[in-house]
mmCIF file of C-alpha atoms (C1' of nucleotides) in Angstrom:
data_model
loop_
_atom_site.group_PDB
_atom_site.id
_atom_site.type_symbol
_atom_site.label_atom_id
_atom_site.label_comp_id
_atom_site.label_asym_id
_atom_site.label_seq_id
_atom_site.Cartn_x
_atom_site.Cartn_y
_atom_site.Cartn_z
ATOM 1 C CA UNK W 273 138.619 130.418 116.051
ATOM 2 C CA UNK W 274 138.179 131.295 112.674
ATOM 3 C CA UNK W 275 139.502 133.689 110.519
ATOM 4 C CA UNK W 276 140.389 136.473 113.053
ATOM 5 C CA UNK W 277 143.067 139.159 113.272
ATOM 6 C CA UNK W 278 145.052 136.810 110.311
ATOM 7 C CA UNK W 279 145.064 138.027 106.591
ATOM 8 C CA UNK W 280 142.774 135.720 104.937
ATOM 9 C CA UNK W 281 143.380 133.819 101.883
ATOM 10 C CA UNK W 282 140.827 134.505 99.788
ATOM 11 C CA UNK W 283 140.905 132.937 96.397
ATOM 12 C CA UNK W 284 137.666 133.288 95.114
ATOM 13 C CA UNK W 285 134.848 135.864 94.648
ATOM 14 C CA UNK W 286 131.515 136.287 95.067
ATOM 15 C CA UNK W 287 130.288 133.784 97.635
ATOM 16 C CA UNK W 288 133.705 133.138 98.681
ATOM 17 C CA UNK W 289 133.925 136.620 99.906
ATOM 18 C CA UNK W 290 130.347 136.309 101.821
ATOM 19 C CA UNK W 291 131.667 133.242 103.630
ATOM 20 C CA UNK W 292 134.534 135.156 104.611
ATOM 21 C CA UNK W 293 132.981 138.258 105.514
ATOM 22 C CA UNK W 294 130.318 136.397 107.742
ATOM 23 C CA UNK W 295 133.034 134.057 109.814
ATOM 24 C CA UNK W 296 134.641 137.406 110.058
ATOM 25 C CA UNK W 297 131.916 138.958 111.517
ATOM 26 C CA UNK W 298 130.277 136.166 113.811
ATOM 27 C CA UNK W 299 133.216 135.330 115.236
ATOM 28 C CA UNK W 300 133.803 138.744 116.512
ATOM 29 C CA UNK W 301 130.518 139.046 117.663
ATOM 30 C CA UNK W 302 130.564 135.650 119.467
ATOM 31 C CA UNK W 303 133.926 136.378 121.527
ATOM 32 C CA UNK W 304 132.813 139.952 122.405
ATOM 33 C CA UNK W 305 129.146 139.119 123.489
ATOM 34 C CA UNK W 306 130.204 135.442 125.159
ATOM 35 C CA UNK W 307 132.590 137.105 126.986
ATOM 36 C CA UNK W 308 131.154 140.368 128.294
ATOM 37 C CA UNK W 309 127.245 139.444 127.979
ATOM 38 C CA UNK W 310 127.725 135.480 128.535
ATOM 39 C CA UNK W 311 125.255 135.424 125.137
ATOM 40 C CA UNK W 312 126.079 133.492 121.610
ATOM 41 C CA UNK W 313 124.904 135.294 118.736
ATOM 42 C CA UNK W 314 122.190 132.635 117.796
ATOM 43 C CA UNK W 315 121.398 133.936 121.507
ATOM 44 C CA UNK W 316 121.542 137.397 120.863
ATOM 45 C CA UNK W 317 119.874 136.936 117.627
ATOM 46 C CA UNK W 318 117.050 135.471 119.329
ATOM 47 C CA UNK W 319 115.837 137.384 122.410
ATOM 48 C CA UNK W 320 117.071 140.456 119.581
ATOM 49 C CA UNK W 321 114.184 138.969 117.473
ATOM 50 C CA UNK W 322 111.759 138.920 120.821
ATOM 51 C CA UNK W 323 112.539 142.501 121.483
ATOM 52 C CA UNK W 324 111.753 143.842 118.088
ATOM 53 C CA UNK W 325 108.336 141.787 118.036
ATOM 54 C CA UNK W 326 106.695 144.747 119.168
ATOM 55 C CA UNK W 327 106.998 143.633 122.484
ATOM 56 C CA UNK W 328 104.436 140.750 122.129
ATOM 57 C CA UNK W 329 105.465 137.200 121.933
ATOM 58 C CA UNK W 330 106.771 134.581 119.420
ATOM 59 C CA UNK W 331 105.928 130.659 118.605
ATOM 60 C CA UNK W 332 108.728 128.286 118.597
ATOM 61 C CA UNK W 333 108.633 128.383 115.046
ATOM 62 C CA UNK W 334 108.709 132.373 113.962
ATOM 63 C CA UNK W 335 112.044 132.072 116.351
ATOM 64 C CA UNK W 336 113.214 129.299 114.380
ATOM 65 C CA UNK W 337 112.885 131.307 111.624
ATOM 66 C CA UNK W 338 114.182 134.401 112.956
ATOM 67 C CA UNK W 339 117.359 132.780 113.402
ATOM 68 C CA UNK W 340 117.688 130.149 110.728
ATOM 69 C CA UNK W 341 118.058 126.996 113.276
ATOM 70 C CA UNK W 342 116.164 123.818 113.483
ATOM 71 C CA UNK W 343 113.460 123.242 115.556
ATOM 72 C CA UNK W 344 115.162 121.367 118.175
ATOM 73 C CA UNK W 345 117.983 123.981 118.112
ATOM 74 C CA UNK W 346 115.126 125.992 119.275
ATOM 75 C CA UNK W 347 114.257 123.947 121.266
ATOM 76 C CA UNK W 348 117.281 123.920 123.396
ATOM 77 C CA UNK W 349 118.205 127.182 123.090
ATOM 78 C CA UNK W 350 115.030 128.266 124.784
ATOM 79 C CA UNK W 351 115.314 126.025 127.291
ATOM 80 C CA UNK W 352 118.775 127.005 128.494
ATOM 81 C CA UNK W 353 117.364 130.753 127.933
ATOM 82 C CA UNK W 354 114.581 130.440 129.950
ATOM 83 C CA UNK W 355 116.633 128.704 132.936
ATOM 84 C CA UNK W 356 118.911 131.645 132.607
ATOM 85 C CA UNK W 357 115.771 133.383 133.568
ATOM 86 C CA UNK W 358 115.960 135.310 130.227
ATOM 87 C CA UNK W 359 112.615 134.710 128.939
ATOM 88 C CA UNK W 360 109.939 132.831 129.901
ATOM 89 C CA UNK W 361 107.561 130.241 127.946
ATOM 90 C CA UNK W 362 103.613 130.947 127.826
ATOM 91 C CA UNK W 363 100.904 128.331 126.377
ATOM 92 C CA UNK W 364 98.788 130.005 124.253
ATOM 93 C CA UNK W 365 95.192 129.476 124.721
ATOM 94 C CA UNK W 366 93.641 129.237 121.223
ATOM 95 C CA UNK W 367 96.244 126.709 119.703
ATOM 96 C CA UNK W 368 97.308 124.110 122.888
ATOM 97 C CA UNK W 369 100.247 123.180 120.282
ATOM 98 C CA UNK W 370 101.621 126.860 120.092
ATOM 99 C CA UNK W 371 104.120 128.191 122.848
ATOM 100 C CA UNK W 372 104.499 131.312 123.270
ATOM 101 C CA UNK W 373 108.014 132.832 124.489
ATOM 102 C CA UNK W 374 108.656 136.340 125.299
ATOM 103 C CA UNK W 375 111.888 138.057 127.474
ATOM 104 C CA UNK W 376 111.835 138.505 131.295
ATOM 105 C CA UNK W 377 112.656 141.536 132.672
ATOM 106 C CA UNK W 378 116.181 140.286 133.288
ATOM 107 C CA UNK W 379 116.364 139.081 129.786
ATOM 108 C CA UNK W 380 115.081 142.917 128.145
ATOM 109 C CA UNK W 381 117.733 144.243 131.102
ATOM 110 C CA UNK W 382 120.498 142.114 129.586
ATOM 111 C CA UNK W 383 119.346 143.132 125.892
ATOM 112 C CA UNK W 384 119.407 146.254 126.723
ATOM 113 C CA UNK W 385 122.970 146.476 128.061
ATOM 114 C CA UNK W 386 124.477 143.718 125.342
ATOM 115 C CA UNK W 387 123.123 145.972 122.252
ATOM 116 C CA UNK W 388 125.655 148.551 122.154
ATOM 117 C CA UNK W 389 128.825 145.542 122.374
ATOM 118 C CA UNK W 390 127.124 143.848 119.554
ATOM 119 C CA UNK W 391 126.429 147.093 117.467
ATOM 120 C CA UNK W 392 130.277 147.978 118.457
ATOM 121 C CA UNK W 393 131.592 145.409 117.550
ATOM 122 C CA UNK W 394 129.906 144.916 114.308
ATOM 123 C CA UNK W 395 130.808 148.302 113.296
ATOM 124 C CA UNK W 396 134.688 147.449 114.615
ATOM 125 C CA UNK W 397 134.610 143.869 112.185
ATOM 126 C CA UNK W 398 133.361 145.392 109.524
ATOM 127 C CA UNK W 399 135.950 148.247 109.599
ATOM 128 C CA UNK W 400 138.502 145.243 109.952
ATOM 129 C CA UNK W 401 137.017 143.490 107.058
ATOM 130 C CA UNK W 402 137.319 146.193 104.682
ATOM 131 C CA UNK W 403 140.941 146.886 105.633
ATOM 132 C CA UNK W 404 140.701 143.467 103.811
ATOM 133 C CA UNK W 405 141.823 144.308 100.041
ATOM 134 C CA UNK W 406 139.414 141.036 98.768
ATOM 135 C CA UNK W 407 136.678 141.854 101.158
ATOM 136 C CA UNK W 408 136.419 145.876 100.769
ATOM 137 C CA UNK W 409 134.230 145.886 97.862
ATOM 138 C CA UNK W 410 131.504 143.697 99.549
ATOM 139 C CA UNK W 411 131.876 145.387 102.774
ATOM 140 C CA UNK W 412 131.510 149.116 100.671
ATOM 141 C CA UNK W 413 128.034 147.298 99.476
ATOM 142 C CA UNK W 414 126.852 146.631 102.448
ATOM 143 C CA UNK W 415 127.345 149.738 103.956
ATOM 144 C CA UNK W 416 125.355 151.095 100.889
ATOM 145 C CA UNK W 417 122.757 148.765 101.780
ATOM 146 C CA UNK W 418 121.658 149.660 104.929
ATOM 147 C CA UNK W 419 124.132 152.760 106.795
ATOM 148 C CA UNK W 420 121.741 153.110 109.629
ATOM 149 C CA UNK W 421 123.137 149.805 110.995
ATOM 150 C CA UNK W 422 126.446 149.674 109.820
ATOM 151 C CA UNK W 423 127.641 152.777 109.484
ATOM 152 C CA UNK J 65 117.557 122.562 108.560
ATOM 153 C CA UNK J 66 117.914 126.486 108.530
ATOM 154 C CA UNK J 67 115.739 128.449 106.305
ATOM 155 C CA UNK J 68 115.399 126.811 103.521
ATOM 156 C CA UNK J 69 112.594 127.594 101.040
ATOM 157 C CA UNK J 70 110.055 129.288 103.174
ATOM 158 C CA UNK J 71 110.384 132.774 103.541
ATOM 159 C CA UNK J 72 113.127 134.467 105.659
ATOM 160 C CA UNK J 73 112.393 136.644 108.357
ATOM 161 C CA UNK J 74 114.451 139.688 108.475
ATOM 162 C CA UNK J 75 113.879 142.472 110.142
ATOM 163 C CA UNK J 76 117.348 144.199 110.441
ATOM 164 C CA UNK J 77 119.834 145.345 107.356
ATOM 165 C CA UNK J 78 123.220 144.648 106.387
ATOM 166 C CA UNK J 79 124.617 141.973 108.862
ATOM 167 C CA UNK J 80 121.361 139.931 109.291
ATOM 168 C CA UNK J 81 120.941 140.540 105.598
ATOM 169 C CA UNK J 82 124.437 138.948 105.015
ATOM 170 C CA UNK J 83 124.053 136.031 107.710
ATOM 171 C CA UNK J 84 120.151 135.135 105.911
ATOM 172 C CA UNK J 85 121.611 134.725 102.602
ATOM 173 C CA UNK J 86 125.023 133.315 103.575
ATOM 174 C CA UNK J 87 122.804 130.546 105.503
ATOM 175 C CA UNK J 88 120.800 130.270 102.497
ATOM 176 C CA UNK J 89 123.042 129.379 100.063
ATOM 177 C CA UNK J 90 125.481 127.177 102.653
ATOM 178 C CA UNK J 91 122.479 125.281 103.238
ATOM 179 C CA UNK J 92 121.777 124.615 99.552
ATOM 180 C CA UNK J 93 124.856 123.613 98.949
ATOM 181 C CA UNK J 94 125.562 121.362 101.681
ATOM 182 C CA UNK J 95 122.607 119.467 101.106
ATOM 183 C CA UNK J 96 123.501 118.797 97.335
ATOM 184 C CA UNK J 97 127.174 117.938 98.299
ATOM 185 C CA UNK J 98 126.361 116.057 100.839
ATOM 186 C CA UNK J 99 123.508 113.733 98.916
ATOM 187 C CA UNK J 100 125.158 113.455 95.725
ATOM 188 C CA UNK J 101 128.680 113.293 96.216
ATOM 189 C CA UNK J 102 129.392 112.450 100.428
ATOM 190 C CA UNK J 103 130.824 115.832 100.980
ATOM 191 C CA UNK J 104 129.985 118.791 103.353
ATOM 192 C CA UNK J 105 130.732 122.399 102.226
ATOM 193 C CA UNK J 106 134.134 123.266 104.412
ATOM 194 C CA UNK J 107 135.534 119.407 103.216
ATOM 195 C CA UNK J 108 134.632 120.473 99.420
ATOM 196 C CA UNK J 109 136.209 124.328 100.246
ATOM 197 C CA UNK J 110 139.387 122.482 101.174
ATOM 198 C CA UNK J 111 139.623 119.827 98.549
ATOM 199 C CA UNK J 112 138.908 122.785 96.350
ATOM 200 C CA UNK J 113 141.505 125.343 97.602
ATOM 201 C CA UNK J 114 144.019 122.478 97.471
ATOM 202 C CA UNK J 115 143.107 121.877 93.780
ATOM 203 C CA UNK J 116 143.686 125.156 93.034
ATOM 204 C CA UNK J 117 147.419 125.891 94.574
ATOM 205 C CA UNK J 118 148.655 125.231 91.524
ATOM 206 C CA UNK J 119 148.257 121.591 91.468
ATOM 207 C CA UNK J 120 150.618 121.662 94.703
ATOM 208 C CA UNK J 121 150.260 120.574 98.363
ATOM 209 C CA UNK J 122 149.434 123.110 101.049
ATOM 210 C CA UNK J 123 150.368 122.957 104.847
ATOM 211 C CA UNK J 124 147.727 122.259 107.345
ATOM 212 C CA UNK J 125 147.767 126.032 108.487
ATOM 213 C CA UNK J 126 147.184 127.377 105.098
ATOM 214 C CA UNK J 127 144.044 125.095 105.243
ATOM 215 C CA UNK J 128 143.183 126.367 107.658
ATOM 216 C CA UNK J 129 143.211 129.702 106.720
ATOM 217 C CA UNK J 130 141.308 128.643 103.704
ATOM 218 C CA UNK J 131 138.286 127.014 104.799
ATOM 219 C CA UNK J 132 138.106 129.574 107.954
ATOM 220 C CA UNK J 133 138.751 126.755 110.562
ATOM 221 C CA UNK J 134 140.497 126.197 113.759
ATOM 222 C CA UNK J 135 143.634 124.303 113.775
ATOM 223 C CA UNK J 136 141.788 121.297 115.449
ATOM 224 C CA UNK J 137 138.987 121.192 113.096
ATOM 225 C CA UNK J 138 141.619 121.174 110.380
ATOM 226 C CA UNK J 139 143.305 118.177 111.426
ATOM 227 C CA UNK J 140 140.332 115.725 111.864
ATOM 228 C CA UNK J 141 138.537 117.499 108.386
ATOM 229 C CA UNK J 142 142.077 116.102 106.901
ATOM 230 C CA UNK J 143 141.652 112.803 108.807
ATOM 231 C CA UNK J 144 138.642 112.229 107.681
ATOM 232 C CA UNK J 145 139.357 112.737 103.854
ATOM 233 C CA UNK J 146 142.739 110.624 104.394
ATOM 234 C CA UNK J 147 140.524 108.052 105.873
ATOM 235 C CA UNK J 148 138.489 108.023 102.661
ATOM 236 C CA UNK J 149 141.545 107.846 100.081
ATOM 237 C CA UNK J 150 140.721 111.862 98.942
ATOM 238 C CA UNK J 151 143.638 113.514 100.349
ATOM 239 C CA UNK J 152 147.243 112.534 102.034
ATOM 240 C CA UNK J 153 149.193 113.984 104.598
ATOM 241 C CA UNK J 154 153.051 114.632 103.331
ATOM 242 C CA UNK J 155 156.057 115.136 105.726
ATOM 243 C CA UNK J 156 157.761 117.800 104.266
ATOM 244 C CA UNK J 157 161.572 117.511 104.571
ATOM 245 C CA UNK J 158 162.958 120.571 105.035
ATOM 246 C CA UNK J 159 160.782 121.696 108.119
ATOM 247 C CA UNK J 160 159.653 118.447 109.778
ATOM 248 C CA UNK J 161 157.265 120.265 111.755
ATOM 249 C CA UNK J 162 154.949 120.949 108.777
ATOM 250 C CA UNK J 163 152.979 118.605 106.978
ATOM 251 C CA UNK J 164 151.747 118.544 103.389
ATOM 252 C CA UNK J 165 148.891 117.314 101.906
ATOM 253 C CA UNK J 166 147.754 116.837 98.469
ATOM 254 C CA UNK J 167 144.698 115.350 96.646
ATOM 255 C CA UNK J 168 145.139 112.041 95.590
ATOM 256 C CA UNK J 169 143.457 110.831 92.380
ATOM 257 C CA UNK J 170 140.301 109.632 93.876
ATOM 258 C CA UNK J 171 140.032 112.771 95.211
ATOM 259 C CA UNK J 172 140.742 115.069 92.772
ATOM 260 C CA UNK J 173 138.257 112.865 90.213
ATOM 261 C CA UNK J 174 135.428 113.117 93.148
ATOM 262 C CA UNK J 175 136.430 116.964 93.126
ATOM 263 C CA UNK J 176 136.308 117.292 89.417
ATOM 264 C CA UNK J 177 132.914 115.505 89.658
ATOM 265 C CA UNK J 178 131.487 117.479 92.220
ATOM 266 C CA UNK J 179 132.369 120.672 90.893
ATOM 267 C CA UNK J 180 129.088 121.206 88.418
ATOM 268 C CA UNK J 181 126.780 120.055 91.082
ATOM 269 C CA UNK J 182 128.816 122.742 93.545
ATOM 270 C CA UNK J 183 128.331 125.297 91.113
ATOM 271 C CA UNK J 184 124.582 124.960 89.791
ATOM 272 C CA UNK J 185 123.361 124.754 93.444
ATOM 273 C CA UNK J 186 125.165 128.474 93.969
ATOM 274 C CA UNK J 187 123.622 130.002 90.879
ATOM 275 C CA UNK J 188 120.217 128.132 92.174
ATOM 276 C CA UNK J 189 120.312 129.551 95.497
ATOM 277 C CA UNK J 190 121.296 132.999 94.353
ATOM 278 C CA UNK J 191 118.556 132.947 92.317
ATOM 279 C CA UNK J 192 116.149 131.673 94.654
ATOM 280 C CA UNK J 193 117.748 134.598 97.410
ATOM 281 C CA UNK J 194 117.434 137.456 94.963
ATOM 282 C CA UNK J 195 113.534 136.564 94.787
ATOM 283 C CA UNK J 196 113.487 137.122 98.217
ATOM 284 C CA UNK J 197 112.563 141.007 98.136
ATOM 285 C CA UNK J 198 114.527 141.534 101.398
ATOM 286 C CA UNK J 199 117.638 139.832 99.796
ATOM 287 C CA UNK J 200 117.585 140.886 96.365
ATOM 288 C CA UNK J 201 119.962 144.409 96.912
ATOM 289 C CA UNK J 202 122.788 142.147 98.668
ATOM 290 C CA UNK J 203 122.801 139.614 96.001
ATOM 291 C CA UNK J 204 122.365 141.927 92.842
ATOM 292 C CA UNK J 205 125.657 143.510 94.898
ATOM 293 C CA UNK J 206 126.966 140.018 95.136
ATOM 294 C CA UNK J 207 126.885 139.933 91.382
ATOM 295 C CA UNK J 208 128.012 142.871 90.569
ATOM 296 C CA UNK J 209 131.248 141.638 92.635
ATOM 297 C CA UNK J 210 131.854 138.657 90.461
ATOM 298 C CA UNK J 211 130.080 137.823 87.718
ATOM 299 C CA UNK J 212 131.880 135.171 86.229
ATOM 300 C CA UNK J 213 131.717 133.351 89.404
ATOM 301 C CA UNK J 214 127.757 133.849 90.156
ATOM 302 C CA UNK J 215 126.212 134.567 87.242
ATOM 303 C "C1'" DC V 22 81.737 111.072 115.386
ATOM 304 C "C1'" DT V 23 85.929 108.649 113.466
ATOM 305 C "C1'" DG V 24 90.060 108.293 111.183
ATOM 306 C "C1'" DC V 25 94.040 110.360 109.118
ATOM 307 C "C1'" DA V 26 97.186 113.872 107.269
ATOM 308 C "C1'" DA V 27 99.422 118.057 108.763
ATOM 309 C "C1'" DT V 28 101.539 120.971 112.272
ATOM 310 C "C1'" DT V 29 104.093 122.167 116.594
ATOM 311 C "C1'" DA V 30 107.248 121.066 119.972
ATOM 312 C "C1'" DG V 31 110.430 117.941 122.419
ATOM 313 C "C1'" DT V 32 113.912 113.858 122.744
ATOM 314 C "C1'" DG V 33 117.711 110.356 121.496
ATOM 315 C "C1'" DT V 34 121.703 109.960 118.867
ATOM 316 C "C1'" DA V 35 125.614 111.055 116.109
ATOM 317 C "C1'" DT V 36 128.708 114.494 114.224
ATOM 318 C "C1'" DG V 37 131.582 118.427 113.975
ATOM 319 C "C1'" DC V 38 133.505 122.521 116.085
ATOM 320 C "C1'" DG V 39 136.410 125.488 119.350
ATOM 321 C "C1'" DC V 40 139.279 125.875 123.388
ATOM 322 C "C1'" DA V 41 142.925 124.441 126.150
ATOM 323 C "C1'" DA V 42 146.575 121.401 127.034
ATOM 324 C "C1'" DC V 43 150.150 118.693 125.020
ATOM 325 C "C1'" DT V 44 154.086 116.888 121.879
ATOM 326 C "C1'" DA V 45 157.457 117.718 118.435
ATOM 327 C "C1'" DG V 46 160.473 120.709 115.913
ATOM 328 C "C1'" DT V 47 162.856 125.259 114.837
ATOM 329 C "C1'" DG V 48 165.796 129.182 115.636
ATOM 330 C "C1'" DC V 49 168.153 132.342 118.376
ATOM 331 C "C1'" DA V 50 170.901 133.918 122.369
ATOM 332 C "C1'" DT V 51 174.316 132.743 125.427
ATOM 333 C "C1'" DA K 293 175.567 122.668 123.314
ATOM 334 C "C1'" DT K 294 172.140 124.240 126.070
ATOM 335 C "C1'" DG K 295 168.134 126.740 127.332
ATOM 336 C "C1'" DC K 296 164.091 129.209 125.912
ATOM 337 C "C1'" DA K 297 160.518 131.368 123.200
ATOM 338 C "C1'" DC K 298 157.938 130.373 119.227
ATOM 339 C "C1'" DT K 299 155.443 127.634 115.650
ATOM 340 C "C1'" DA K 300 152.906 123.322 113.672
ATOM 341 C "C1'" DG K 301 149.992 119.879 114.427
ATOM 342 C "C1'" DT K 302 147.298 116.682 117.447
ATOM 343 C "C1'" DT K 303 144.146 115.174 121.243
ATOM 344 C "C1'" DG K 304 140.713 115.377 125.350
ATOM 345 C "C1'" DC K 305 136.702 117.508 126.410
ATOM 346 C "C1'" DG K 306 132.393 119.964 126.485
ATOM 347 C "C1'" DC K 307 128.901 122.069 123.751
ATOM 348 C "C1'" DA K 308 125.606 123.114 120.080
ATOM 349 C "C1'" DT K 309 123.696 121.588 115.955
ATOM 350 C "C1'" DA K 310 120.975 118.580 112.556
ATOM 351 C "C1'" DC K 311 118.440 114.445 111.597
ATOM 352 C "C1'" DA K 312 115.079 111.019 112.641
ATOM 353 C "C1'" DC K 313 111.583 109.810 115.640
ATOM 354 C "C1'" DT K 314 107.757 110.560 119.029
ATOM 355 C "C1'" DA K 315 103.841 112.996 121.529
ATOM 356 C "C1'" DA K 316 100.174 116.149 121.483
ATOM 357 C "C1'" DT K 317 96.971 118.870 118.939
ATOM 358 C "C1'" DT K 318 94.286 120.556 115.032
ATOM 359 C "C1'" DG K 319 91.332 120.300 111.038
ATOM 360 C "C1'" DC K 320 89.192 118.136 107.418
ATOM 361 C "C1'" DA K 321 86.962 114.122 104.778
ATOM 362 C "C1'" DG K 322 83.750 110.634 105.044
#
DNA sequence: CTGCAATTAGTGTATGCGCAACTAGTGCAT
DNA sequence: ATGCACTAGTTGCGCATACACTAATTGCAG
């Protein structure tokens, strides 16, 4: 559950306030896209990171990366992905130890229609958090970091 | 595992920003706590918020609250610690619903131990985000929030 | 070519979390 | 005092993660 619609007892600063500001966040992301989308945000995240890869695919590992999970996290996650029928996992020729994963149509479809909940949403949380005495100056930095996407 | 020292990939602003370097730096420090002193980074967050209410006990909610946990996860995080001797539960009298708890000696000394370690592995992994290019605004921001905290 | 370290992905196992259901206790209305 | 809504904490359950290990593949040293 989280932090939610509760004031939050804050007590320190500085990384404090991140972890605060980030269970804030994720956990409205996670109820809003599980609910409407049936996708986590590692999920999201994920076939997010797919998308953006100029529509090519990724190894295992470069989604591992992408969103900061083990490999066997990966591992499952693309597994229950790809028998969603969400994306789909390719051998690559030159390197038989490389797979290759890239979104089905259904899965760009579902992208496609989950994006504006999850940039909603984030806009909606972050509005929440910095309603937040504690967390409204590192919510005003963020938005100074990047208002394209938060704004 | 999570993202540990190789470089992060991030491609979006803001939130992914946030989530990279939050992961960072709960990664570092869970490792250290973990190796050097048996403790994960929510049990340390509670044993810390409890050492800091004024030497007093808090109620499991409050806890809760603190450490950004669900009510369930609250209770067995607090069975756990009682199991070890860190922490013990306290009926409180005048609501009999509630219960207290409070750091015992053994904990508090583990706490007081643990401490240092906690916070030269933040100050490392700041350090180590900030020389990530795509990281550096947030954290410089970070700092700027609390410097006697981070710095 | 052969052997061996390094890399990539998958599997078994244990742990911790959230949700929902449940018990116990409080306070208010009647 | 009784009934009822509300709150505090606990427990059963399913799920996702990390860690340690294994299998397959690559590349390099000799």
């Amino acid at each position: 559950m989280g932090i939610a619609d509760d004031a939050v007892e804050v007590r320190a600063h500085g990384w404090r306030t991140l972890a605060a500001v980030h269970g804030l966040i994720e956990t409205a992301l996670e109820k809003a896209l599980q609910s409407r989308h049936g996708l986590s945000v590692v999920e999201y995240t994920v076939m997010d990171a797919l998308d953006r890869q100029d529509g090519w695919h990724m190894r295992m590992r470069q989604l591992a990366r992408a969103a900061a999970l083990s490999n066997s996290a990966t591992t499952r996650l693309v597994t229950r992905l790809e028998d969603r029928g969400l994306l789909t996992r390719v051998l690559c020729a030159d390197d038989r130890r490389g797979i290759y994963t890239e979104l089905t149509p259904a899965g760009a479809a579902l992208l496609t229609e989950a994006r504006p909940t999850h940039d909603a949403v984030l806009a909606e949380a972050l509005d929440e958090a910095g309603a937040t005495p504690e967390l409204a100056p590192l919510v005003a930095a963020l938005r100074d970091l990047a208002p394209q996407t938060l704004a």
